[in-house]
Coordinates of C-alpha atoms in Angstrom, one line a residue:
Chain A
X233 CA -4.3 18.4 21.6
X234 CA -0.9 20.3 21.7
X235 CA -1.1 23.7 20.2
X236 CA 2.2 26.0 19.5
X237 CA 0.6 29.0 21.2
X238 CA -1.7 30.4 24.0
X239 CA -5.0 31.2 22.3
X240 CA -8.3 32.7 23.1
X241 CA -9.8 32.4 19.9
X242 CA -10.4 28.7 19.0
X243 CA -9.6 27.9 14.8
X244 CA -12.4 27.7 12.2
X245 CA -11.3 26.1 9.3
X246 CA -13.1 25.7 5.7
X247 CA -11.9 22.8 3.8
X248 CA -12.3 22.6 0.3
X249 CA -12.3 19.1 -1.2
X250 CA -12.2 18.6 -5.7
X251 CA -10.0 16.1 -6.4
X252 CA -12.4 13.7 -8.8
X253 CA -16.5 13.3 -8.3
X254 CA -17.0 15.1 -5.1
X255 CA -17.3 19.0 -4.3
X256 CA -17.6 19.1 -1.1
X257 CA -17.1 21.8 1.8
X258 CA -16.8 22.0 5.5
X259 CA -15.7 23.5 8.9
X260 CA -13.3 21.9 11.4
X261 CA -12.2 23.4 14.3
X262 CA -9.3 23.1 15.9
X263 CA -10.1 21.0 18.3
X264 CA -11.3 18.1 16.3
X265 CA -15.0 19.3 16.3
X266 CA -16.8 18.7 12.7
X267 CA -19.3 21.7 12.4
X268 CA -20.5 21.0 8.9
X269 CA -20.3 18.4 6.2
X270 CA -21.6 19.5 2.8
X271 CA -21.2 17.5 -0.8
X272 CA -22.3 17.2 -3.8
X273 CA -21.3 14.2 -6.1
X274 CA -21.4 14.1 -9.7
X275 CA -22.8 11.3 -11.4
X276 CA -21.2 10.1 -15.1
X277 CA -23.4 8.8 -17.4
X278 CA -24.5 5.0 -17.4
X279 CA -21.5 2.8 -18.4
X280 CA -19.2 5.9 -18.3
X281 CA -16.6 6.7 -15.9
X282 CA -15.7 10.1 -14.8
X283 CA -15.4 13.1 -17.7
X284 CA -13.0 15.6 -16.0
X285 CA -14.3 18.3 -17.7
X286 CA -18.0 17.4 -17.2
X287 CA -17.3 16.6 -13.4
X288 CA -15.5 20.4 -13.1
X289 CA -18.6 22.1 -14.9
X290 CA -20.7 19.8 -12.1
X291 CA -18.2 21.7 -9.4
X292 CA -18.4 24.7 -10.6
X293 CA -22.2 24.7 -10.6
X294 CA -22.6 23.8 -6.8
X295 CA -19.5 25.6 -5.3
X296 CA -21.3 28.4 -3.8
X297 CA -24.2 26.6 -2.7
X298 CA -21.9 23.4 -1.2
X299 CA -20.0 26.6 0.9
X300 CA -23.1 28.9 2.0
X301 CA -24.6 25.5 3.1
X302 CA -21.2 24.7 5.0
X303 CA -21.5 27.8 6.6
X304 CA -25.2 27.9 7.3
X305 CA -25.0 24.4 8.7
X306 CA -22.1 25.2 11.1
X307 CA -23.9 28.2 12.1
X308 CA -20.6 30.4 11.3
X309 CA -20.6 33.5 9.4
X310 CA -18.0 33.9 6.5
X311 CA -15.9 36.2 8.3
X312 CA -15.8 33.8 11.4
X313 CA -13.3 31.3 9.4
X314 CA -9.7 31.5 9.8
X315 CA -8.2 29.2 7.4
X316 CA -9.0 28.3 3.8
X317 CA -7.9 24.5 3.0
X318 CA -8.3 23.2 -0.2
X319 CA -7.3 19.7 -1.8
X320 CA -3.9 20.5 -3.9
X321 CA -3.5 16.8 -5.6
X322 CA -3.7 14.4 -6.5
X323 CA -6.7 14.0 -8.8
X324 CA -7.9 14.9 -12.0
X325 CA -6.9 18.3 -12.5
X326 CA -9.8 20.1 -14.1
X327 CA -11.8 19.1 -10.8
X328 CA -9.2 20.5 -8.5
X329 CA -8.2 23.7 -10.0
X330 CA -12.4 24.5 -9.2
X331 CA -11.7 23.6 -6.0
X332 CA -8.6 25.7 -5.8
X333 CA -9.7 28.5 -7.6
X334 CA -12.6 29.3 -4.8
X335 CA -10.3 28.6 -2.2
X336 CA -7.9 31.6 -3.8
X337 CA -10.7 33.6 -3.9
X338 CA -11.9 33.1 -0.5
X339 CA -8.9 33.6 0.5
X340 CA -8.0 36.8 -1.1
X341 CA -11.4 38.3 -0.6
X342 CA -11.0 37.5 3.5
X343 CA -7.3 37.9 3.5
X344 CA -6.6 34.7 5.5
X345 CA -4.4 31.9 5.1
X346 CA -4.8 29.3 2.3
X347 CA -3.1 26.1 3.1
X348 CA -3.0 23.4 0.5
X349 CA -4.0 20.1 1.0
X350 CA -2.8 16.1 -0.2
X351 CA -5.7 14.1 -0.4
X352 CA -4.6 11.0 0.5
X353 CA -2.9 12.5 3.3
X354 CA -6.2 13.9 4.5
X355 CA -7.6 10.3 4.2
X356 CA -5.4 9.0 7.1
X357 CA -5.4 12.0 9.5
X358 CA -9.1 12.0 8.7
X359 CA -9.0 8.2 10.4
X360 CA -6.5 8.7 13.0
X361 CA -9.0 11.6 14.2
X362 CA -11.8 9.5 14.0
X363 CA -10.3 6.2 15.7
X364 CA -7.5 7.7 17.9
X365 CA -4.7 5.4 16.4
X366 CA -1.1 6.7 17.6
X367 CA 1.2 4.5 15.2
X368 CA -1.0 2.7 12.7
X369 CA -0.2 0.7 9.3
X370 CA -2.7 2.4 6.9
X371 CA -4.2 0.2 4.4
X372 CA -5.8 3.5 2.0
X373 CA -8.1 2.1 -0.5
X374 CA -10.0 4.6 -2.5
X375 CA -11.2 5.6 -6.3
X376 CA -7.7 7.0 -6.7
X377 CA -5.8 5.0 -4.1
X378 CA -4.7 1.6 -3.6
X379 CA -1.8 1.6 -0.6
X380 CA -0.3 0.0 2.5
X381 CA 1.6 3.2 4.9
X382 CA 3.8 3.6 7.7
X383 CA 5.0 6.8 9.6
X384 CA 8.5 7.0 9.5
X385 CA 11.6 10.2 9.9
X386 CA 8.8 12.9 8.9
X387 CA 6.7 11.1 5.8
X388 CA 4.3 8.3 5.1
X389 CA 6.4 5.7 3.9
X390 CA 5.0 3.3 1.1
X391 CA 5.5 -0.2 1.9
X392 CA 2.9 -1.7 -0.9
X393 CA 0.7 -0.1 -3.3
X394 CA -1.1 -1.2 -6.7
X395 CA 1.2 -1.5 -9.4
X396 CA -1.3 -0.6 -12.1
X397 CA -5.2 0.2 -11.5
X398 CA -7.0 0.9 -7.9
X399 CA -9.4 -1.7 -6.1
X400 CA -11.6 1.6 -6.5
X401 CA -11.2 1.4 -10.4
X402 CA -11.1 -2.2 -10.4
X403 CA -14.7 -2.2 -8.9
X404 CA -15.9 1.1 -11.2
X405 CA -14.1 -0.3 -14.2
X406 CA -16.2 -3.9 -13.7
X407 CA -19.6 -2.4 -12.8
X408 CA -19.6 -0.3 -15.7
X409 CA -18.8 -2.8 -18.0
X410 CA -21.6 -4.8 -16.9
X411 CA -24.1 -2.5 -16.3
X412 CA -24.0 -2.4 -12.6
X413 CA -24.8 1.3 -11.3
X414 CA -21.6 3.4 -10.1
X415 CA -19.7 3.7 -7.9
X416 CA -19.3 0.2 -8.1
X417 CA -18.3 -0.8 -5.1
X418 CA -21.4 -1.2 -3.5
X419 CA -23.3 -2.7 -6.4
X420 CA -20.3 -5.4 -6.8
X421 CA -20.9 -6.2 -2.7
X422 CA -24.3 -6.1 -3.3
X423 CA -24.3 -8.5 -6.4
X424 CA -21.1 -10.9 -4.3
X425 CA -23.9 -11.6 -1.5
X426 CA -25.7 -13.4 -3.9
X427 CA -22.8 -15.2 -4.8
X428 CA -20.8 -18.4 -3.8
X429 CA -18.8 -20.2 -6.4
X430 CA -15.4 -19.4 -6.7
X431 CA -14.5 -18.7 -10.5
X432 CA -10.5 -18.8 -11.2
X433 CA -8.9 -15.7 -12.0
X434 CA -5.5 -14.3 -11.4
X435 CA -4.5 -13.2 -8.0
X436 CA -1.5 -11.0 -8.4
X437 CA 0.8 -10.1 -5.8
X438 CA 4.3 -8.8 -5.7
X439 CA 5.8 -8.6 -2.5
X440 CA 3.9 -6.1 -0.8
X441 CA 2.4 -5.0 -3.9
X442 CA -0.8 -6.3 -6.2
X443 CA -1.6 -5.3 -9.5
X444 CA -5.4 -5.9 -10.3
X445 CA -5.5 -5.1 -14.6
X446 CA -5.0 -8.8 -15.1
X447 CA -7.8 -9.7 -12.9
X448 CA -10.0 -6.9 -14.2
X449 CA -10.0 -8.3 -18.2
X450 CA -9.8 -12.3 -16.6
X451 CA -13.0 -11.5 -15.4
X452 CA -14.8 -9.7 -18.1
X453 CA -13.8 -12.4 -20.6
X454 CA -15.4 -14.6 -18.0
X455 CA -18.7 -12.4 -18.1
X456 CA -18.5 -12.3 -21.8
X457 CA -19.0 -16.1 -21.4
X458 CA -21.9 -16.0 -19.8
X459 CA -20.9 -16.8 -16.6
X460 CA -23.4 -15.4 -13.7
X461 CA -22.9 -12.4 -12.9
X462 CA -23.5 -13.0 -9.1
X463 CA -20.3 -15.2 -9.2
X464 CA -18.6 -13.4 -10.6
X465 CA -18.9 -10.6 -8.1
X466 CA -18.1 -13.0 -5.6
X467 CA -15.2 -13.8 -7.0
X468 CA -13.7 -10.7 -8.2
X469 CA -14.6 -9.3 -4.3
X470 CA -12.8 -12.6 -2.6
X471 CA -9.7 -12.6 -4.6
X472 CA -9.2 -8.7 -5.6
X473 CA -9.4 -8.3 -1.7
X474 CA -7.4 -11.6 -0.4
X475 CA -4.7 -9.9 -2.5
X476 CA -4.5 -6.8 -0.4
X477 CA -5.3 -8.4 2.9
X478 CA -2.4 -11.0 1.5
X479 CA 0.2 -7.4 1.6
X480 CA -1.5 -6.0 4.2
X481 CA -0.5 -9.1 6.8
X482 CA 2.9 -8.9 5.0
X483 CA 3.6 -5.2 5.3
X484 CA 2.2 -6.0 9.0
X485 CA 4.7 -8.4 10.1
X486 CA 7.9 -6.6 8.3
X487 CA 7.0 -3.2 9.8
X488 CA 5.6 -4.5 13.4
X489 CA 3.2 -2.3 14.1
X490 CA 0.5 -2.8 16.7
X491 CA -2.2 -0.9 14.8
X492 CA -4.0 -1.4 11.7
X493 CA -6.2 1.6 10.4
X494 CA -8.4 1.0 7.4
X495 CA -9.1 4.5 5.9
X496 CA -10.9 5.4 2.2
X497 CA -13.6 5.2 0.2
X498 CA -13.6 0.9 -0.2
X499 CA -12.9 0.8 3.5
X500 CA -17.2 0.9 3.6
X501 CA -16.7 -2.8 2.5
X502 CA -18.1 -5.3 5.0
X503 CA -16.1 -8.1 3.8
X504 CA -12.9 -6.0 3.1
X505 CA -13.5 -5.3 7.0
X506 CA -14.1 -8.4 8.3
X507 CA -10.9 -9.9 6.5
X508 CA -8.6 -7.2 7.7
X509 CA -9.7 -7.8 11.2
X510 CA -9.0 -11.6 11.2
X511 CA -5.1 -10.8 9.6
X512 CA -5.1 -7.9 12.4
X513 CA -5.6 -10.5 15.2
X514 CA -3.0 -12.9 14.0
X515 CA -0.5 -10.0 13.7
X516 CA -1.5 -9.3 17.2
X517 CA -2.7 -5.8 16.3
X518 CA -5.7 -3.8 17.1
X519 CA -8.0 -3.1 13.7
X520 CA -9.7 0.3 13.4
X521 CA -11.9 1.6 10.6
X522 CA -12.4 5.0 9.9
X523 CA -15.5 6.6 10.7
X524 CA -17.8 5.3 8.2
X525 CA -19.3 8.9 7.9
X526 CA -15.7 9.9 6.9
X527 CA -14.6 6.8 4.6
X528 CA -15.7 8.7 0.9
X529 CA -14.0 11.7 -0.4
X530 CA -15.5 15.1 1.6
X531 CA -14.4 18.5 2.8
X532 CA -13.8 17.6 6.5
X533 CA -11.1 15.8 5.9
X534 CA -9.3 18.7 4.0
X535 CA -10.7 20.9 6.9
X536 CA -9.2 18.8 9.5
X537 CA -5.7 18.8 7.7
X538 CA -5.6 22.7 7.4
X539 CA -5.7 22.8 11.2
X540 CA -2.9 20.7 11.3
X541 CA -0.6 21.9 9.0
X542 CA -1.4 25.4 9.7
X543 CA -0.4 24.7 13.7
X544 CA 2.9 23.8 11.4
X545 CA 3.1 27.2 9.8
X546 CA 2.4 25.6 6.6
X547 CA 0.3 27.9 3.8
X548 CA 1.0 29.0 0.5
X549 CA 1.1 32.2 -1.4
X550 CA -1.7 32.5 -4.1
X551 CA 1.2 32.9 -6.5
X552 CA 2.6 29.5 -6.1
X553 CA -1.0 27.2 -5.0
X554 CA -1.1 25.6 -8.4
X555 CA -2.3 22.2 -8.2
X556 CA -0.2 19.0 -8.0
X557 CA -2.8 16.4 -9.9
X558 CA 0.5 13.5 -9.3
X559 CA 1.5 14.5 -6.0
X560 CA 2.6 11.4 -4.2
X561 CA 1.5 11.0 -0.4
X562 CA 5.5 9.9 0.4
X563 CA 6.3 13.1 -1.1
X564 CA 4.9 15.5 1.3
X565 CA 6.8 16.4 4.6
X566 CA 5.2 15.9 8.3
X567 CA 6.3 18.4 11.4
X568 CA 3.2 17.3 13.2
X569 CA 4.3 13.5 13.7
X570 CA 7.2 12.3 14.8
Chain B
X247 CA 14.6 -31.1 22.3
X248 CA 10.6 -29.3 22.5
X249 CA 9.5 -28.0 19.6
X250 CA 9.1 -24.1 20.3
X251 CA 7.3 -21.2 18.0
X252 CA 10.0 -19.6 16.8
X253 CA 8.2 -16.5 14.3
X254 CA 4.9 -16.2 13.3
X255 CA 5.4 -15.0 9.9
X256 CA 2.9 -13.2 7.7
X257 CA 2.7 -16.6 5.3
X258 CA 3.8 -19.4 7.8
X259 CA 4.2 -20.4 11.2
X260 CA 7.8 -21.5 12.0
X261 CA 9.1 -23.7 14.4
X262 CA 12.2 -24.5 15.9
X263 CA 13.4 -28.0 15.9
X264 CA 15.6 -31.2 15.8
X265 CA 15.7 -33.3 12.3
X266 CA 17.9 -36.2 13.3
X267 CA 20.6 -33.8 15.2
X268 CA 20.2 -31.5 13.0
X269 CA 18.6 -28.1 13.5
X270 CA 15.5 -27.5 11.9
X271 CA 13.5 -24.6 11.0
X272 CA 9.6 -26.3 10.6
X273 CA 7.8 -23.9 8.2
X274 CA 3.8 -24.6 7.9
X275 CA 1.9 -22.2 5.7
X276 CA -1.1 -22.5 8.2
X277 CA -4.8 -21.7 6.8
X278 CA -5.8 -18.4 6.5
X279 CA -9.3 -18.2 7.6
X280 CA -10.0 -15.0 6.1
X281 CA -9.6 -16.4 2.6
X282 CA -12.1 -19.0 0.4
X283 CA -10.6 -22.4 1.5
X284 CA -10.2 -23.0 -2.3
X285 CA -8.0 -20.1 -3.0
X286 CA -6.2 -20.9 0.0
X287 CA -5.5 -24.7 -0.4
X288 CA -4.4 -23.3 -4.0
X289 CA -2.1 -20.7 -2.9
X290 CA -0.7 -22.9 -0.1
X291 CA 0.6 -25.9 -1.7
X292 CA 1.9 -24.2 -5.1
X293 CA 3.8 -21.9 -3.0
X294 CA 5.2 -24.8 -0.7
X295 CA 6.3 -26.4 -4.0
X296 CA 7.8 -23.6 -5.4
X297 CA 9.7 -22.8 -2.7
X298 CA 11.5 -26.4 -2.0
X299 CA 12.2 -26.2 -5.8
X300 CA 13.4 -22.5 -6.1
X301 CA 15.5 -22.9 -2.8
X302 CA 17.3 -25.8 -4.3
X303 CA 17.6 -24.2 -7.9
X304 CA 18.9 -20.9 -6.3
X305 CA 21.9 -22.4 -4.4
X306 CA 22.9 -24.3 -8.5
X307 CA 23.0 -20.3 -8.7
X308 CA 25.8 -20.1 -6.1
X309 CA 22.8 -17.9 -3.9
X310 CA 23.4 -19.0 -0.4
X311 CA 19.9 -20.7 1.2
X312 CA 18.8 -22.8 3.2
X313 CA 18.7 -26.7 2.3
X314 CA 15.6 -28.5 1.9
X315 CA 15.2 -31.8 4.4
X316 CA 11.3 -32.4 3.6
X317 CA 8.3 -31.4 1.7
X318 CA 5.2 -32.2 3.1
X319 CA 3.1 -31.0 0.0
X320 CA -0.4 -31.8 2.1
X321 CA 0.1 -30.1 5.0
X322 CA 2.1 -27.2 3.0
X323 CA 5.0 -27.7 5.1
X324 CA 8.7 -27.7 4.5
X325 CA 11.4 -28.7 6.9
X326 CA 14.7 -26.6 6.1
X327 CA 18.0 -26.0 8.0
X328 CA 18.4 -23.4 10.2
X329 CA 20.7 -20.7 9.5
X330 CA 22.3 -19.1 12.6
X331 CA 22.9 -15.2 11.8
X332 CA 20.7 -11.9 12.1
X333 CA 17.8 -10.6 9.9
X334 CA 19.9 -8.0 7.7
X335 CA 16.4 -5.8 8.6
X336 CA 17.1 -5.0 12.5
X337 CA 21.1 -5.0 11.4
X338 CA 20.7 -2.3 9.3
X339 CA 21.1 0.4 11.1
X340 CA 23.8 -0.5 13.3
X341 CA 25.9 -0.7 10.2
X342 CA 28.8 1.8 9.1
X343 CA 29.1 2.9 5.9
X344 CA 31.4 0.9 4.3
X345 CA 29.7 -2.4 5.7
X346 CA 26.8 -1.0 4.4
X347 CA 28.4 -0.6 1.4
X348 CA 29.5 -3.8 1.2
X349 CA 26.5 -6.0 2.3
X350 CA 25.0 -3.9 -0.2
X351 CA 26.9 -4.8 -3.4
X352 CA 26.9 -8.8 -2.0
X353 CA 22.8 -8.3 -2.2
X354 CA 23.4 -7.0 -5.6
X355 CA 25.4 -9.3 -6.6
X356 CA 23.1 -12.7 -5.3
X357 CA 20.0 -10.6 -6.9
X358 CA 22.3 -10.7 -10.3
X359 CA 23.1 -14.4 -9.8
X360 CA 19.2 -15.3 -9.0
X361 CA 18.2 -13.8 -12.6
X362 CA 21.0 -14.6 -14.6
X363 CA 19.6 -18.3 -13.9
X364 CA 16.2 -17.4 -14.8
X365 CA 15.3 -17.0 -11.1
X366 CA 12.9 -14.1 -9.8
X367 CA 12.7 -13.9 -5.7
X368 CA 9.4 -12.0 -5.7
X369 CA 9.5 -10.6 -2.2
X370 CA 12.9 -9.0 -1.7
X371 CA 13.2 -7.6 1.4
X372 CA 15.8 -7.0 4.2
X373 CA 13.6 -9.3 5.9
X374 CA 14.3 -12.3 3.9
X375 CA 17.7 -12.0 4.1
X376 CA 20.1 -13.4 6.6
X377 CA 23.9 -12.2 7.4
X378 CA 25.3 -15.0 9.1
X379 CA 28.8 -14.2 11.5
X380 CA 30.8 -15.9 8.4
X381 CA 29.5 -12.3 7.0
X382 CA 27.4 -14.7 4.2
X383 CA 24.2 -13.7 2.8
X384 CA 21.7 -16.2 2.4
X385 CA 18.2 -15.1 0.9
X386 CA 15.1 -17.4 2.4
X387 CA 11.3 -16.9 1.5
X388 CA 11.3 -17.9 -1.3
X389 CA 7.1 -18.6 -1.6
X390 CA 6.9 -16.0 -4.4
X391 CA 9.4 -16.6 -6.5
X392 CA 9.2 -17.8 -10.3
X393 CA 11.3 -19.0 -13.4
X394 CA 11.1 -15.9 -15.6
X395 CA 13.9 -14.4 -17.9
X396 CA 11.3 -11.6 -19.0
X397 CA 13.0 -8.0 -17.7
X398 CA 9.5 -7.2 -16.0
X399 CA 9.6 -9.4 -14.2
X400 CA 13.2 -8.7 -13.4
X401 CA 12.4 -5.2 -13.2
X402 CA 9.5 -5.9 -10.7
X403 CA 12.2 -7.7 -8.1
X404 CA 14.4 -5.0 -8.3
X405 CA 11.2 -2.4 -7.9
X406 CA 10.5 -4.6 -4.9
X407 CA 13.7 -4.2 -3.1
X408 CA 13.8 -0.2 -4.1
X409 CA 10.5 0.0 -2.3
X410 CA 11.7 -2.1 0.9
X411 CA 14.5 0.2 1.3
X412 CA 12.7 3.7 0.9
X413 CA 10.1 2.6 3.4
X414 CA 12.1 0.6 5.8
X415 CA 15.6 2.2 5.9
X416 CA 14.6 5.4 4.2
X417 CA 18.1 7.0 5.5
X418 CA 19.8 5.0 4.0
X419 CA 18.2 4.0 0.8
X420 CA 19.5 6.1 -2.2
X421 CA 23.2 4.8 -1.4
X422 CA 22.6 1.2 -0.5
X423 CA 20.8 0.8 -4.0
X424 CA 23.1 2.4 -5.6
X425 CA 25.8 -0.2 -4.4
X426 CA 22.9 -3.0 -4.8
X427 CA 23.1 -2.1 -8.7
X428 CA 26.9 -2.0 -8.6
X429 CA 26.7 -5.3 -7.3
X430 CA 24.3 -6.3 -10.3
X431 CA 26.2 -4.7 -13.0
X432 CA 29.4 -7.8 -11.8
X433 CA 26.9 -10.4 -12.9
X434 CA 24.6 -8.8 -15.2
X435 CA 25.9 -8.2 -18.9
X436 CA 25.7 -3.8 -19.3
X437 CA 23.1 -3.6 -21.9
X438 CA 21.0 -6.0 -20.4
X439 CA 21.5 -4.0 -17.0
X440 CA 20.2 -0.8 -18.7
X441 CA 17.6 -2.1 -20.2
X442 CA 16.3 -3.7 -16.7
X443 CA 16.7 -0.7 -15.5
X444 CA 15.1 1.4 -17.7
X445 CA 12.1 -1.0 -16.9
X446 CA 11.8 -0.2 -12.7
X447 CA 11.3 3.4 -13.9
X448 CA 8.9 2.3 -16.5
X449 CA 7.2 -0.5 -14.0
X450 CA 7.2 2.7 -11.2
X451 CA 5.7 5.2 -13.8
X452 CA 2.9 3.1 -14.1
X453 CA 1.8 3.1 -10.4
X454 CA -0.5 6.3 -9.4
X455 CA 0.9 9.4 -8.8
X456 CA 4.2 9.0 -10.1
X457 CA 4.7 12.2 -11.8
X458 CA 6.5 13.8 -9.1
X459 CA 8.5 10.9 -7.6
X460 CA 11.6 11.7 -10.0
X461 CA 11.5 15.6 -9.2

């Protein structure tokens, strides 16, 4: 790895990561090494999704615990890190100004840099560590993310994206609604296996976008009729996910890239996998998947980003690190790519 | 004359060849293996259909495409004349200015002529656009597109082709749509116009994270 300077002191970086359910913490170094890998996830009630206020008391209950243990685990001492990295936006913005607020403090109280952090940005460098992609299409699908990516002239360009809800929501919004446990992801993969008749319900797509709100009621009218639930599932998995693969082979063969790099918290999703792959080999691309380890929300992935953008020069005075709860991954600027 | 691969799109596999002398472009929307075989037989006829019709309904438009020889509704294959000319996608940025200009405002202007006859391409892209040496634009692909005079819907096409030209030809993007819509504004009545485009920012403020895109 290319660094600006000569340096006998390798880079400890803590990473702070509170953008929705997750407080997590972590170290990175700057040579790619994960030292630590602490979270803690807070659960909504049954049928409930996330209360931002509930899930920031839940942060700021475990924050100094989630770090000590980051620390402990890493076997570094407080005074041993370097740079504080925190996750800036976007999320829900109770749960990131904890996450901010102990980075400030951290950072004021050791007098080192703080370096803020885009989330979904952290999602792909977090996979492009993990798989050693050069020049990838990244198909990010997450709780708070539904997008197809390109590099290009110093940002992530958006080629698709959902037009209304996530497949993360669309899967949350479903479960919870029928009384499947959350996240609902798993529990809707889970319940599909089960599953093999093909119920009709919109598939949506616009270009390189999809927009899955139609598809979410379509099918709860469809449970409200009694149809089996295990159908269902199947259903709503096959067609929400032939709708992105659908954009994904599309964004593939108008951007010709070579590399396809699955990256987020739905990118755990056998199925979603194994589709991605087949579109991957027709495109005659090579298919990566993040580290699985690395696909939900955590603080190495902020970690990892502070190294990066700190090799840039990039921090921010305490005065200005107010969090960006919209901030759009084509919005931020990239010196490290080119 | 052999009949070669000529593109292995992301919807269909094209081939070049002869339809009695004439040249051909042989467009099958193969299987796609990854999908139920339901859902696929579904989405590969209806969009075979649509596309013969939509082609045909889109020249009555006076929007340059390609002509329709065959519909083979079974196999989900058309057979359609082959347009000599470039893919306005790797043209793009060997253009000047004012040709960019110009292409521009002629992509605006078939875009205007598609919806003013109730027409909605659905996948505008420089991709699915070809500038022949006659400096004509024809638009092809036409698998997504749909009869709709709802602005949404018109709204959504426009959306689309913003979208192509931030991430594709992000250098060039703010002034190409701009002469896109001036292109537009010749076929569409004002009011109507504004009212469209008040609808891509609504349609964009929808998607995530959009809070910052207009800053």
């Amino acid at each position: 790895m290319m660094k600006p300077m000569k340096r006998v002191k390798q880079l400890n970086c803590l990473g702070i990561e509170s953008t929705a359910h997750t407080f997590g913490a972590s170290i990175v170094i700057d040579n790619g090494e994960i030292c630590s890998d602490v979270r803690e996830i807070y659960i909504p009630h049954k049928g409930r999704g996330i209360h931002p206020s509930e899930a920031a008391q839940h942060h700021n209950n475990k924050a100094q615990s989630v770090i000590l243990k980051a620390l402990q685990s890493a076997g570094k001492n407080v005074n041993d890190i370097d740079i504080i990295a925190f996750s800036c936006g976007p999320g829900l913005g109770p749960c990131l100004r904890v996450g901010a607020t102990v980075a400030r403090a951290l950072a004021t109280y050791l007098n080192k840099p703080l370096v803020p952090i885009n989330h979904a940005l952290a999602h792909i460098e977090i996979g492009i560590l993990t798989t050693n992609v050069e020049d990838p299409l990244v198909v990010l699908v997450s709780g708070g993310h539904t997008a197809i990516s390109a590099f290009g002239g110093k940002r992530w360009r958006i080629y698709g994206e959902t037009e209304d809800i996530t497949l993360g929501n669309l899967f949350d919004m479903f479960a919870r609604a029928t009384e499947l446990a959350t996240p609902g992801g798993p529990e809707v993969e889970k319940m599909a296996a089960k599953g093999c008749k093909l119920i009709d319900l919109p598939y949506t797509v616009k270009g390189n976008d999809v927009a899955y709100s139609g598809l979410l009621s379509a099918a709860l009218r469809e449970y409200k009729k009694g149809t089996p639930l295990e159908d269902l599932c199947f259903s709503l998995q096959e067609i929400a996910f032939s709708m992105m693969v659908e954009a994904t082979e599309r964004s593939l063969a108008h951007t010709e890239k070579k590399e396809l790099l699955l990256t987020g918290g739905v990118a755990a999703n056998k199925k979603f996998q194994l589709m991605l792959e087949s579109i991957s080999r027709q495109q005659n691309a090579d298919f990566h998947v993040v580290d699985v380890k690395y696909t939900g929300d955590s603080g190495v992935q902020i970690a990892w980003n502070g190294i990066l953008a700190f090799q840039k020069g990039i921090t921010v005075k305490i005065d200005d690190s107010i969090v960006k709860p919209r901030w759009r991954l084509d919005q931020v600027d990239i010196s490290w790519r080119s | 004359m052999k009949i070669t691969l000529y593109k292995r799109g992301a919807e269909a596999d094209l081939y070049l060849d002869e339809w009695y002398d004439r040249k051909v472009i042989i467009k099958i929307r193969v299987p796609k293996s990854y999908r139920h075989p339901k859902l696929d037989l579904k989405l590969r006829t209806s969009r075979t259909i649509r596309e013969a019709e939509i082609l045909h309904e889109a020249k009555k438009a006076s929007v340059p495409t390609p002509t329709i020889y065959f519909v083979d509704e079974k196999e989900a294959k058309l057979v359609i004349e082959y347009i000599e000319g470039i893919r306005i996608k790797e043209h793009f940025e060997k253009l000047n200015h004012v040709e960019l200009n110009r292409i521009c405002k002629d992509i605006g202007i078939k875009i205007g002529l598609l919806h003013k006859s109730g027409l909605i391409h659905g996948d505008l892209t420089t991709s699915n656009m070809i500038l022949t040496r006659e400096q004509k634009i024809f638009l092809i692909d036409f698998g997504l597109s749909f009869h709709s005079q709802d602005n949404e819907d018109r709204g959504t096409d426009i959306h689309l082709m913003k979208r192509a030209l931030d991430s594709t030809h992000y250098e060039s993007a703010k002034g190409c749509m701009k002469s896109i819509i001036n292109g537009y504004a010749k076929i569409m009545k004002r009011g109507l116009m504004r009212k469209i485009l008040d609808r891509v920012k609504e349609i964009e403020d929808r998607g995530r994270y959009s809070g910052e895109r207009h800053t």
